Amino acid sequence: MAAQEVQPSETIAKLKSESEALKTKLEEERAKLHDVELHQVAEKVDPLGQFVMKTRRTLKGHGNKVLCMDWCKDKRRIVSSSQDGKVIVWDAFTTNKEHAVTMPCTWVMACAYAPSGCAVACGGLDNKCSVYPLSLDKNENLAAKKKSVAMHTNYLSACSFTNSDMQILTSSGDGTCALWDVESGQLLQSFHGHAADVLCLDLAPSETGNTFVSGGCDKKANVWDMRSGQCIQSFETHESDINSVRYYPSGDAFASGSDDATCRLYDLRADREVAIYSKESIIFGASSVDFSLSGRLLFGGYNDYTINVWDVLKGTRVSILFGHENRVSTLRVSPDGTAFCSGSWDHTLRVWA
Amino acid sequence: MSTSGNVVAMKKVVQQLRFEANIDRVKVSQAAAELQQFCIQNALQDPLLTGVSSSTNPFRTQKLCSFV
């Protein structure tokens, strides 16, 4: 029956004021280094010319909204997942479907290709992430070889293999991210810090080490150390849910797309937002973003059915692409940067180049 | 006890904020210059930026080829 020496309410009040003081200090430290804007530094860079990008392939076959897609490292295969519960592997050159799996749930919100090209991972309303090895035998029932890897307590929003087929990183509506061993299904590390659903994640390019970034409904983008589970940097400038995060190719920055109709660029070494990509005429949320190979272009898929192409350095829009007949829900540039693919609620995927 | 649970949670928040406040940062001018440098150095290797011609971009070919 030990009595507390100090009243818990006094301690809480003290901690609260310390946390407020630290938040102020954090903003001051960041502001001290804000000596210039990115687009000012980029004034001397040559402006970009006109872009001619068209739909080169349309992948039809899903029976409902396409929610997610990922490229295979071979730069031609694509895996996509849909509200109809189907996961399809396509050859994007020929538009042929190579594999199809029916998941036991609808709303398969996440899918990813394994680095080897020999398996795909997917999940959604089933709260799990499952791995399906891809068989060369077209007649083989893929569902029979399914391996359940991750278990969350709410929907799976995103998944990604790390740099091998052996580990998967997941994010969930339960507010956490987690790292799993594929073979055993064991939880290797969990990442706590978001105050609401985590909607997206992206792994740092392998050269820059073991970190990843996640974005959530708490309007925060968090950068995590994969080994320790610690949040090492946090950014809160968006005004609504962050639907998509993607690292800049050098690994020194990342972009985000949000329901607040803006995309933003955050530099990790300056520890702050360094650009906002927005226009008064863009009022619908950005669902998904990705960079071209050099990082000069940022492609954003939006809920107003369009894709906006931004000059990352100058902050201006260089192109707007029409074609989808409903929200663009997912967008990824191919591994060799020759094209990018978008998936939409109009049930199709389009490859643009 | 919920109050001691709150104290533990608040201590974690304070610890996290202390950690974040103390990281090393560089000036935006330096960070921006490096982002720009990366773009320029890699511009020629960026097919979507340079607009790779039909003969070399597999998605732009009009005929469907089979790659052996």
mmCIF file with all atom_site columns, N, CA, C and O in Angstrom, chain A residues 277-296:
data_model
loop_
_atom_site.group_PDB
_atom_site.id
_atom_site.type_symbol
_atom_site.label_atom_id
_atom_site.label_alt_id
_atom_site.label_comp_id
_atom_site.label_asym_id
_atom_site.label_entity_id
_atom_site.label_seq_id
_atom_site.pdbx_PDB_ins_code
_atom_site.Cartn_x
_atom_site.Cartn_y
_atom_site.Cartn_z
_atom_site.occupancy
_atom_site.B_iso_or_equiv
_atom_site.pdbx_formal_charge
_atom_site.auth_seq_id
_atom_site.auth_comp_id
_atom_site.auth_asym_id
_atom_site.auth_atom_id
_atom_site.pdbx_PDB_model_num
ATOM 1  N N  . TYR A 1 277 ? 2.739   21.440 -53.029 1.00 0.00 ? 277 TYR A N  1
ATOM 2  C CA . TYR A 1 277 ? 2.283   21.380 -54.415 1.00 0.00 ? 277 TYR A CA 1
ATOM 3  C C  . TYR A 1 277 ? 0.765   21.490 -54.390 1.00 0.00 ? 277 TYR A C  1
ATOM 4  O O  . TYR A 1 277 ? 0.063   20.549 -54.031 1.00 0.00 ? 277 TYR A O  1
ATOM 5  N N  . SER A 1 278 ? 0.270   22.672 -54.751 1.00 0.00 ? 278 SER A N  1
ATOM 6  C CA . SER A 1 278 ? -1.177  22.892 -54.664 1.00 0.00 ? 278 SER A CA 1
ATOM 7  C C  . SER A 1 278 ? -1.586  23.981 -55.635 1.00 0.00 ? 278 SER A C  1
ATOM 8  O O  . SER A 1 278 ? -0.751  24.738 -56.121 1.00 0.00 ? 278 SER A O  1
ATOM 9  N N  . LYS A 1 279 ? -2.882  24.004 -55.925 1.00 0.00 ? 279 LYS A N  1
ATOM 10 C CA . LYS A 1 279 ? -3.442  25.055 -56.776 1.00 0.00 ? 279 LYS A CA 1
ATOM 11 C C  . LYS A 1 279 ? -4.846  25.305 -56.245 1.00 0.00 ? 279 LYS A C  1
ATOM 12 O O  . LYS A 1 279 ? -5.504  24.378 -55.785 1.00 0.00 ? 279 LYS A O  1
ATOM 13 N N  . GLU A 1 280 ? -5.324  26.530 -56.388 1.00 0.00 ? 280 GLU A N  1
ATOM 14 C CA . GLU A 1 280 ? -6.682  26.839 -55.933 1.00 0.00 ? 280 GLU A CA 1
ATOM 15 C C  . GLU A 1 280 ? -7.711  25.980 -56.638 1.00 0.00 ? 280 GLU A C  1
ATOM 16 O O  . GLU A 1 280 ? -8.745  25.640 -56.074 1.00 0.00 ? 280 GLU A O  1
ATOM 17 N N  . SER A 1 281 ? -7.401  25.613 -57.893 1.00 0.00 ? 281 SER A N  1
ATOM 18 C CA . SER A 1 281 ? -8.371  24.839 -58.670 1.00 0.00 ? 281 SER A CA 1
ATOM 19 C C  . SER A 1 281 ? -8.389  23.369 -58.272 1.00 0.00 ? 281 SER A C  1
ATOM 20 O O  . SER A 1 281 ? -9.272  22.622 -58.681 1.00 0.00 ? 281 SER A O  1
ATOM 21 N N  . ILE A 1 282 ? -7.407  22.933 -57.488 1.00 0.00 ? 282 ILE A N  1
ATOM 22 C CA . ILE A 1 282 ? -7.389  21.529 -57.070 1.00 0.00 ? 282 ILE A CA 1
ATOM 23 C C  . ILE A 1 282 ? -8.001  21.451 -55.678 1.00 0.00 ? 282 ILE A C  1
ATOM 24 O O  . ILE A 1 282 ? -7.404  21.919 -54.700 1.00 0.00 ? 282 ILE A O  1
ATOM 25 N N  . ILE A 1 283 ? -9.207  20.892 -55.614 1.00 0.00 ? 283 ILE A N  1
ATOM 26 C CA . ILE A 1 283 ? -9.906  20.855 -54.328 1.00 0.00 ? 283 ILE A CA 1
ATOM 27 C C  . ILE A 1 283 ? -10.175 19.446 -53.829 1.00 0.00 ? 283 ILE A C  1
ATOM 28 O O  . ILE A 1 283 ? -10.683 19.254 -52.732 1.00 0.00 ? 283 ILE A O  1
ATOM 29 N N  . PHE A 1 284 ? -9.819  18.463 -54.653 1.00 0.00 ? 284 PHE A N  1
ATOM 30 C CA . PHE A 1 284 ? -10.025 17.080 -54.230 1.00 0.00 ? 284 PHE A CA 1
ATOM 31 C C  . PHE A 1 284 ? -8.730  16.472 -53.715 1.00 0.00 ? 284 PHE A C  1
ATOM 32 O O  . PHE A 1 284 ? -7.645  16.843 -54.156 1.00 0.00 ? 284 PHE A O  1
ATOM 33 N N  . GLY A 1 285 ? -8.862  15.511 -52.835 1.00 0.00 ? 285 GLY A N  1
ATOM 34 C CA . GLY A 1 285 ? -7.702  14.900 -52.201 1.00 0.00 ? 285 GLY A CA 1
ATOM 35 C C  . GLY A 1 285 ? -6.775  14.191 -53.179 1.00 0.00 ? 285 GLY A C  1
ATOM 36 O O  . GLY A 1 285 ? -7.195  13.711 -54.224 1.00 0.00 ? 285 GLY A O  1
ATOM 37 N N  . ALA A 1 286 ? -5.493  14.152 -52.808 1.00 0.00 ? 286 ALA A N  1
ATOM 38 C CA . ALA A 1 286 ? -4.502  13.386 -53.552 1.00 0.00 ? 286 ALA A CA 1
ATOM 39 C C  . ALA A 1 286 ? -4.420  12.024 -52.878 1.00 0.00 ? 286 ALA A C  1
ATOM 40 O O  . ALA A 1 286 ? -4.215  11.930 -51.670 1.00 0.00 ? 286 ALA A O  1
ATOM 41 N N  . SER A 1 287 ? -4.620  10.971 -53.668 1.00 0.00 ? 287 SER A N  1
ATOM 42 C CA . SER A 1 287 ? -4.661  9.639  -53.066 1.00 0.00 ? 287 SER A CA 1
ATOM 43 C C  . SER A 1 287 ? -3.320  8.938  -53.123 1.00 0.00 ? 287 SER A C  1
ATOM 44 O O  . SER A 1 287 ? -3.057  8.031  -52.343 1.00 0.00 ? 287 SER A O  1
ATOM 45 N N  . SER A 1 288 ? -2.455  9.352  -54.068 1.00 0.00 ? 288 SER A N  1
ATOM 46 C CA . SER A 1 288 ? -1.242  8.568  -54.247 1.00 0.00 ? 288 SER A CA 1
ATOM 47 C C  . SER A 1 288 ? -0.201  9.335  -55.036 1.00 0.00 ? 288 SER A C  1
ATOM 48 O O  . SER A 1 288 ? -0.543  10.044 -55.980 1.00 0.00 ? 288 SER A O  1
ATOM 49 N N  . VAL A 1 289 ? 1.053   9.262  -54.613 1.00 0.00 ? 289 VAL A N  1
ATOM 50 C CA . VAL A 1 289 ? 2.133   10.036 -55.223 1.00 0.00 ? 289 VAL A CA 1
ATOM 51 C C  . VAL A 1 289 ? 3.340   9.148  -55.504 1.00 0.00 ? 289 VAL A C  1
ATOM 52 O O  . VAL A 1 289 ? 3.575   8.157  -54.816 1.00 0.00 ? 289 VAL A O  1
ATOM 53 N N  . ASP A 1 290 ? 4.117   9.531  -56.538 1.00 0.00 ? 290 ASP A N  1
ATOM 54 C CA . ASP A 1 290 ? 5.395   8.862  -56.773 1.00 0.00 ? 290 ASP A CA 1
ATOM 55 C C  . ASP A 1 290 ? 6.291   9.790  -57.589 1.00 0.00 ? 290 ASP A C  1
ATOM 56 O O  . ASP A 1 290 ? 5.800   10.650 -58.338 1.00 0.00 ? 290 ASP A O  1
ATOM 57 N N  . PHE A 1 291 ? 7.601   9.612  -57.459 1.00 0.00 ? 291 PHE A N  1
ATOM 58 C CA . PHE A 1 291 ? 8.589   10.429 -58.159 1.00 0.00 ? 291 PHE A CA 1
ATOM 59 C C  . PHE A 1 291 ? 9.062   9.745  -59.430 1.00 0.00 ? 291 PHE A C  1
ATOM 60 O O  . PHE A 1 291 ? 9.110   8.510  -59.514 1.00 0.00 ? 291 PHE A O  1
ATOM 61 N N  . SER A 1 292 ? 9.498   10.555 -60.408 1.00 0.00 ? 292 SER A N  1
ATOM 62 C CA . SER A 1 292 ? 10.205  9.986  -61.550 1.00 0.00 ? 292 SER A CA 1
ATOM 63 C C  . SER A 1 292 ? 11.620  9.637  -61.055 1.00 0.00 ? 292 SER A C  1
ATOM 64 O O  . SER A 1 292 ? 12.003  10.014 -59.948 1.00 0.00 ? 292 SER A O  1
ATOM 65 N N  . LEU A 1 293 ? 12.419  8.958  -61.880 1.00 0.00 ? 293 LEU A N  1
ATOM 66 C CA . LEU A 1 293 ? 13.723  8.435  -61.418 1.00 0.00 ? 293 LEU A CA 1
ATOM 67 C C  . LEU A 1 293 ? 14.678  9.484  -60.855 1.00 0.00 ? 293 LEU A C  1
ATOM 68 O O  . LEU A 1 293 ? 15.438  9.205  -59.923 1.00 0.00 ? 293 LEU A O  1
ATOM 69 N N  . SER A 1 294 ? 14.676  10.681 -61.453 1.00 0.00 ? 294 SER A N  1
ATOM 70 C CA . SER A 1 294 ? 15.621  11.709 -60.999 1.00 0.00 ? 294 SER A CA 1
ATOM 71 C C  . SER A 1 294 ? 15.059  12.519 -59.841 1.00 0.00 ? 294 SER A C  1
ATOM 72 O O  . SER A 1 294 ? 15.753  13.340 -59.255 1.00 0.00 ? 294 SER A O  1
ATOM 73 N N  . GLY A 1 295 ? 13.771  12.313 -59.559 1.00 0.00 ? 295 GLY A N  1
ATOM 74 C CA . GLY A 1 295 ? 13.137  13.089 -58.495 1.00 0.00 ? 295 GLY A CA 1
ATOM 75 C C  . GLY A 1 295 ? 12.645  14.449 -58.955 1.00 0.00 ? 295 GLY A C  1
ATOM 76 O O  . GLY A 1 295 ? 12.093  15.220 -58.171 1.00 0.00 ? 295 GLY A O  1
ATOM 77 N N  . ARG A 1 296 ? 12.811  14.750 -60.237 1.00 0.00 ? 296 ARG A N  1
ATOM 78 C CA . ARG A 1 296 ? 12.396  16.070 -60.720 1.00 0.00 ? 296 ARG A CA 1
ATOM 79 C C  . ARG A 1 296 ? 10.880  16.180 -60.860 1.00 0.00 ? 296 ARG A C  1
ATOM 80 O O  . ARG A 1 296 ? 10.297  17.250 -60.696 1.00 0.00 ? 296 ARG A O  1
#
